[in-house]
Amino acid sequence: MNLKIYDNVELNTELEELAAKGIHKGCTGLIFDIQADTCFVYFRNRKNRGDYAFAYADKKYLDYYHHEPEENIVNWERFKAGNKFKTEFKVNPFNEFDWVEILVEKEEYAEKGLHKGMLANVLFDYAIDGRLPVMYPDDNCCDVEVSVLIDDIKLHKRIKKD
């Protein structure tokens, strides 16, 4: 397969230099540039939707799965012009069911009854735009779900799955 700019690809091999950036086998991306046998790829973070990292990958480690629709390319061209070429994923250090402590007092959390120092459970091990859903019991023993920033919580206790 002859890869082209704006082809969507999947990384087909675990590569140490990419794994160090959080990019692992199975990670999907979009080719932004091609130089000889190397592609400059916008990789999507599977553990934090909305997060991305750019990296170079040899063509032999990329599997084509479709070309980006023409109507989307103008948006990618604008993105390119903005020069936001970050090279590592934002790491989500939390697992599903982990107990976490809220580190900050924020109005958006307080409106739902969640305050600094309280404990909550992580509901999923993937984030959306750097936020994780957590759940805590309120005064009536009802479970309340709140979306919190990864940077606003710390691990209290790791919960192992069965």
PDB file of C-alpha atoms in Angstrom:
ATOM      1  CA  MET A   1       0.000   0.000   0.000  1.00  0.00           C
ATOM      2  CA  ASN A   2       1.308   3.395  -1.004  1.00  0.00           C
ATOM      3  CA  LEU A   3       0.616   5.638   2.004  1.00  0.00           C
ATOM      4  CA  LYS A   4      -0.392   9.274   1.426  1.00  0.00           C
ATOM      5  CA  ILE A   5      -0.785  12.405   3.527  1.00  0.00           C
ATOM      6  CA  TYR A   6      -4.126  12.309   5.414  1.00  0.00           C
ATOM      7  CA  ASP A   7      -4.314   8.526   5.379  1.00  0.00           C
ATOM      8  CA  ASN A   8      -5.566   7.049   8.649  1.00  0.00           C
ATOM      9  CA  VAL A   9      -3.231   4.349   9.918  1.00  0.00           C
ATOM     10  CA  GLU A  10      -2.758   1.951  12.804  1.00  0.00           C
ATOM     11  CA  LEU A  11       0.578   1.167  14.451  1.00  0.00           C
ATOM     12  CA  ASN A  12       1.125  -2.565  13.828  1.00  0.00           C
ATOM     13  CA  THR A  13       4.161  -3.158  16.060  1.00  0.00           C
ATOM     14  CA  GLU A  14       5.130  -2.196  19.608  1.00  0.00           C
ATOM     15  CA  LEU A  15       8.141   0.128  19.230  1.00  0.00           C
ATOM     16  CA  GLU A  16      10.218   1.089  22.257  1.00  0.00           C
ATOM     17  CA  GLU A  17      10.829   4.701  21.172  1.00  0.00           C
ATOM     18  CA  LEU A  18       7.098   5.302  20.607  1.00  0.00           C
ATOM     19  CA  ALA A  19       6.021   3.392  23.731  1.00  0.00           C
ATOM     20  CA  ALA A  20       8.136   5.825  25.767  1.00  0.00           C
ATOM     21  CA  LYS A  21       5.753   8.567  24.535  1.00  0.00           C
ATOM     22  CA  GLY A  22       2.644   6.521  25.358  1.00  0.00           C
ATOM     23  CA  ILE A  23       2.126   5.391  21.741  1.00  0.00           C
ATOM     24  CA  HIS A  24       1.581   1.633  21.580  1.00  0.00           C
ATOM     25  CA  LYS A  25       0.725  -1.063  19.061  1.00  0.00           C
ATOM     26  CA  GLY A  26      -2.889  -0.608  17.920  1.00  0.00           C
ATOM     27  CA  CYS A  27      -2.773   3.173  18.315  1.00  0.00           C
ATOM     28  CA  THR A  28      -4.412   4.939  15.378  1.00  0.00           C
ATOM     29  CA  GLY A  29      -3.297   8.113  13.700  1.00  0.00           C
ATOM     30  CA  LEU A  30      -3.334  10.397  10.698  1.00  0.00           C
ATOM     31  CA  ILE A  31      -0.334  10.931   8.422  1.00  0.00           C
ATOM     32  CA  PHE A  32       0.687  14.601   8.277  1.00  0.00           C
ATOM     33  CA  ASP A  33       3.896  14.270   6.264  1.00  0.00           C
ATOM     34  CA  ILE A  34       5.941  11.633   4.459  1.00  0.00           C
ATOM     35  CA  GLN A  35       9.703  11.637   3.937  1.00  0.00           C
ATOM     36  CA  ALA A  36      11.089   8.604   2.093  1.00  0.00           C
ATOM     37  CA  ASP A  37      10.103   5.611   4.287  1.00  0.00           C
ATOM     38  CA  THR A  38       9.133   7.657   7.359  1.00  0.00           C
ATOM     39  CA  CYS A  39       5.783   9.240   8.186  1.00  0.00           C
ATOM     40  CA  PHE A  40       5.055  12.102  10.587  1.00  0.00           C
ATOM     41  CA  VAL A  41       1.873  10.905  12.297  1.00  0.00           C
ATOM     42  CA  TYR A  42      -0.756  12.517  14.546  1.00  0.00           C
ATOM     43  CA  PHE A  43      -1.464   9.631  16.956  1.00  0.00           C
ATOM     44  CA  ARG A  44      -4.702   9.576  18.972  1.00  0.00           C
ATOM     45  CA  ASN A  45      -4.531   8.747  22.680  1.00  0.00           C
ATOM     46  CA  ARG A  46      -6.837   5.753  23.275  1.00  0.00           C
ATOM     47  CA  LYS A  47      -6.837   6.427  27.040  1.00  0.00           C
ATOM     48  CA  ASN A  48      -7.697  10.154  26.806  1.00  0.00           C
ATOM     49  CA  ARG A  49     -10.013  11.131  23.958  1.00  0.00           C
ATOM     50  CA  GLY A  50      -9.008  14.535  22.580  1.00  0.00           C
ATOM     51  CA  ASP A  51      -5.339  14.049  23.474  1.00  0.00           C
ATOM     52  CA  TYR A  52      -2.741  13.402  20.793  1.00  0.00           C
ATOM     53  CA  ALA A  53       0.988  13.134  20.137  1.00  0.00           C
ATOM     54  CA  PHE A  54       3.054  13.500  16.995  1.00  0.00           C
ATOM     55  CA  ALA A  55       5.782  11.016  16.190  1.00  0.00           C
ATOM     56  CA  TYR A  56       7.780   9.685  13.283  1.00  0.00           C
ATOM     57  CA  ALA A  57       7.148   6.058  12.309  1.00  0.00           C
ATOM     58  CA  ASP A  58       8.561   3.905   9.547  1.00  0.00           C
ATOM     59  CA  LYS A  59       5.928   3.047   6.909  1.00  0.00           C
ATOM     60  CA  LYS A  60       6.414  -0.685   7.522  1.00  0.00           C
ATOM     61  CA  TYR A  61       4.963  -0.234  11.033  1.00  0.00           C
ATOM     62  CA  LEU A  62       1.794   1.486   9.799  1.00  0.00           C
ATOM     63  CA  ASP A  63      -1.314  -0.248   8.428  1.00  0.00           C
ATOM     64  CA  TYR A  64      -3.630   1.817   6.245  1.00  0.00           C
ATOM     65  CA  TYR A  65      -7.351   1.705   7.043  1.00  0.00           C
ATOM     66  CA  HIS A  66      -8.875   4.676   5.181  1.00  0.00           C
ATOM     67  CA  HIS A  67      -8.183   8.117   3.724  1.00  0.00           C
ATOM     68  CA  GLU A  68      -9.515  11.111   5.666  1.00  0.00           C
ATOM     69  CA  PRO A  69     -12.722  12.500   4.090  1.00  0.00           C
ATOM     70  CA  GLU A  70     -12.016  15.536   1.902  1.00  0.00           C
ATOM     71  CA  GLU A  71     -14.364  17.763   3.932  1.00  0.00           C
ATOM     72  CA  ASN A  72     -12.162  17.229   7.042  1.00  0.00           C
ATOM     73  CA  ILE A  73      -8.857  18.098   5.406  1.00  0.00           C
ATOM     74  CA  VAL A  74      -9.382  21.878   5.605  1.00  0.00           C
ATOM     75  CA  ASN A  75      -9.648  21.530   9.402  1.00  0.00           C
ATOM     76  CA  TRP A  76      -6.444  19.506   9.530  1.00  0.00           C
ATOM     77  CA  GLU A  77      -4.706  22.166   7.396  1.00  0.00           C
ATOM     78  CA  ARG A  78      -5.754  24.804   9.961  1.00  0.00           C
ATOM     79  CA  PHE A  79      -4.498  22.559  12.767  1.00  0.00           C
ATOM     80  CA  LYS A  80      -1.134  22.215  10.979  1.00  0.00           C
ATOM     81  CA  ALA A  81      -0.854  25.989  10.641  1.00  0.00           C
ATOM     82  CA  GLY A  82      -1.284  26.322  14.420  1.00  0.00           C
ATOM     83  CA  ASN A  83       1.959  24.369  15.023  1.00  0.00           C
ATOM     84  CA  LYS A  84       0.626  22.400  18.017  1.00  0.00           C
ATOM     85  CA  PHE A  85       2.960  19.469  17.501  1.00  0.00           C
ATOM     86  CA  LYS A  86       3.176  17.982  21.005  1.00  0.00           C
ATOM     87  CA  THR A  87       5.157  14.773  21.151  1.00  0.00           C
ATOM     88  CA  GLU A  88       3.797  12.872  24.162  1.00  0.00           C
ATOM     89  CA  PHE A  89       0.405  11.804  25.419  1.00  0.00           C
ATOM     90  CA  LYS A  90      -0.964  13.167  28.672  1.00  0.00           C
ATOM     91  CA  VAL A  91      -0.729  10.094  30.883  1.00  0.00           C
ATOM     92  CA  ASN A  92      -3.808   8.874  32.710  1.00  0.00           C
ATOM     93  CA  PRO A  93      -2.304   7.131  35.770  1.00  0.00           C
ATOM     94  CA  PHE A  94      -5.638   5.901  37.111  1.00  0.00           C
ATOM     95  CA  ASN A  95      -7.434   2.605  36.646  1.00  0.00           C
ATOM     96  CA  GLU A  96     -11.105   1.789  36.801  1.00  0.00           C
ATOM     97  CA  PHE A  97     -12.300   1.490  40.449  1.00  0.00           C
ATOM     98  CA  ASP A  98      -9.254   3.270  41.939  1.00  0.00           C
ATOM     99  CA  TRP A  99      -9.985   5.385  45.016  1.00  0.00           C
ATOM    100  CA  VAL A 100      -8.829   8.948  44.435  1.00  0.00           C
ATOM    101  CA  GLU A 101      -8.657  12.055  46.601  1.00  0.00           C
ATOM    102  CA  ILE A 102      -9.873  15.432  45.356  1.00  0.00           C
ATOM    103  CA  LEU A 103      -6.957  17.889  45.588  1.00  0.00           C
ATOM    104  CA  VAL A 104      -8.716  21.198  44.911  1.00  0.00           C
ATOM    105  CA  GLU A 105     -11.881  23.043  45.803  1.00  0.00           C
ATOM    106  CA  LYS A 106     -13.687  24.030  42.603  1.00  0.00           C
ATOM    107  CA  GLU A 107     -17.122  25.479  42.134  1.00  0.00           C
ATOM    108  CA  GLU A 108     -18.007  22.998  39.380  1.00  0.00           C
ATOM    109  CA  TYR A 109     -17.298  20.088  41.756  1.00  0.00           C
ATOM    110  CA  ALA A 110     -18.838  21.756  44.814  1.00  0.00           C
ATOM    111  CA  GLU A 111     -22.129  22.257  42.930  1.00  0.00           C
ATOM    112  CA  LYS A 112     -22.407  18.464  42.904  1.00  0.00           C
ATOM    113  CA  GLY A 113     -21.307  18.083  46.521  1.00  0.00           C
ATOM    114  CA  LEU A 114     -17.689  17.064  45.823  1.00  0.00           C
ATOM    115  CA  HIS A 115     -15.078  18.970  47.840  1.00  0.00           C
ATOM    116  CA  LYS A 116     -11.317  19.058  48.421  1.00  0.00           C
ATOM    117  CA  GLY A 117     -10.152  16.078  50.513  1.00  0.00           C
ATOM    118  CA  MET A 118     -13.107  13.835  49.639  1.00  0.00           C
ATOM    119  CA  LEU A 119     -12.610  10.356  48.204  1.00  0.00           C
ATOM    120  CA  ALA A 120     -14.249   9.003  45.065  1.00  0.00           C
ATOM    121  CA  ASN A 121     -14.008   5.976  42.756  1.00  0.00           C
ATOM    122  CA  VAL A 122     -12.783   6.254  39.158  1.00  0.00           C
ATOM    123  CA  LEU A 123     -15.536   4.892  36.904  1.00  0.00           C
ATOM    124  CA  PHE A 124     -13.510   4.243  33.728  1.00  0.00           C
ATOM    125  CA  ASP A 125      -9.817   3.935  32.946  1.00  0.00           C
ATOM    126  CA  TYR A 126     -10.006   6.289  29.966  1.00  0.00           C
ATOM    127  CA  ALA A 127     -10.395  10.051  30.018  1.00  0.00           C
ATOM    128  CA  ILE A 128     -12.115  12.546  27.749  1.00  0.00           C
ATOM    129  CA  ASP A 129     -10.224  15.801  27.201  1.00  0.00           C
ATOM    130  CA  GLY A 130      -8.165  15.193  30.349  1.00  0.00           C
ATOM    131  CA  ARG A 131     -11.209  14.490  32.545  1.00  0.00           C
ATOM    132  CA  LEU A 132     -12.256  11.298  34.331  1.00  0.00           C
ATOM    133  CA  PRO A 133     -15.689  10.407  35.667  1.00  0.00           C
ATOM    134  CA  VAL A 134     -15.612   9.678  39.393  1.00  0.00           C
ATOM    135  CA  MET A 135     -18.392   8.607  41.721  1.00  0.00           C
ATOM    136  CA  TYR A 136     -18.941   9.182  45.425  1.00  0.00           C
ATOM    137  CA  PRO A 137     -21.848   8.546  47.819  1.00  0.00           C
ATOM    138  CA  ASP A 138     -23.685  11.685  48.959  1.00  0.00           C
ATOM    139  CA  ASP A 139     -25.286  12.227  52.394  1.00  0.00           C
ATOM    140  CA  ASN A 140     -28.310  10.134  51.314  1.00  0.00           C
ATOM    141  CA  CYS A 141     -26.078   7.227  50.206  1.00  0.00           C
ATOM    142  CA  CYS A 142     -26.900   7.932  46.566  1.00  0.00           C
ATOM    143  CA  ASP A 143     -24.071   7.642  44.072  1.00  0.00           C
ATOM    144  CA  VAL A 144     -23.142  10.950  42.436  1.00  0.00           C
ATOM    145  CA  GLU A 145     -21.029  11.106  39.275  1.00  0.00           C
ATOM    146  CA  VAL A 146     -18.721  14.060  38.630  1.00  0.00           C
ATOM    147  CA  SER A 147     -16.256  14.667  35.796  1.00  0.00           C
ATOM    148  CA  VAL A 148     -12.908  15.836  37.244  1.00  0.00           C
ATOM    149  CA  LEU A 149      -9.608  16.876  35.717  1.00  0.00           C
ATOM    150  CA  ILE A 150      -6.847  14.273  36.015  1.00  0.00           C
ATOM    151  CA  ASP A 151      -4.612  16.960  37.553  1.00  0.00           C
ATOM    152  CA  ASP A 152      -7.198  17.613  40.299  1.00  0.00           C
ATOM    153  CA  ILE A 153      -7.000  14.128  41.842  1.00  0.00           C
ATOM    154  CA  LYS A 154      -4.384  11.829  43.341  1.00  0.00           C
ATOM    155  CA  LEU A 155      -4.374   8.112  43.964  1.00  0.00           C
ATOM    156  CA  HIS A 156      -5.600   7.178  47.435  1.00  0.00           C
ATOM    157  CA  LYS A 157      -5.799   3.398  46.939  1.00  0.00           C
ATOM    158  CA  ARG A 158      -5.295   1.156  43.910  1.00  0.00           C
ATOM    159  CA  ILE A 159      -8.170  -1.301  43.544  1.00  0.00           C
ATOM    160  CA  LYS A 160      -7.304  -4.530  41.757  1.00  0.00           C
ATOM    161  CA  LYS A 161      -9.866  -6.111  39.468  1.00  0.00           C
ATOM    162  CA  ASP A 162     -10.825  -9.746  40.045  1.00  0.00           C
TER     163      ASP A 162
END
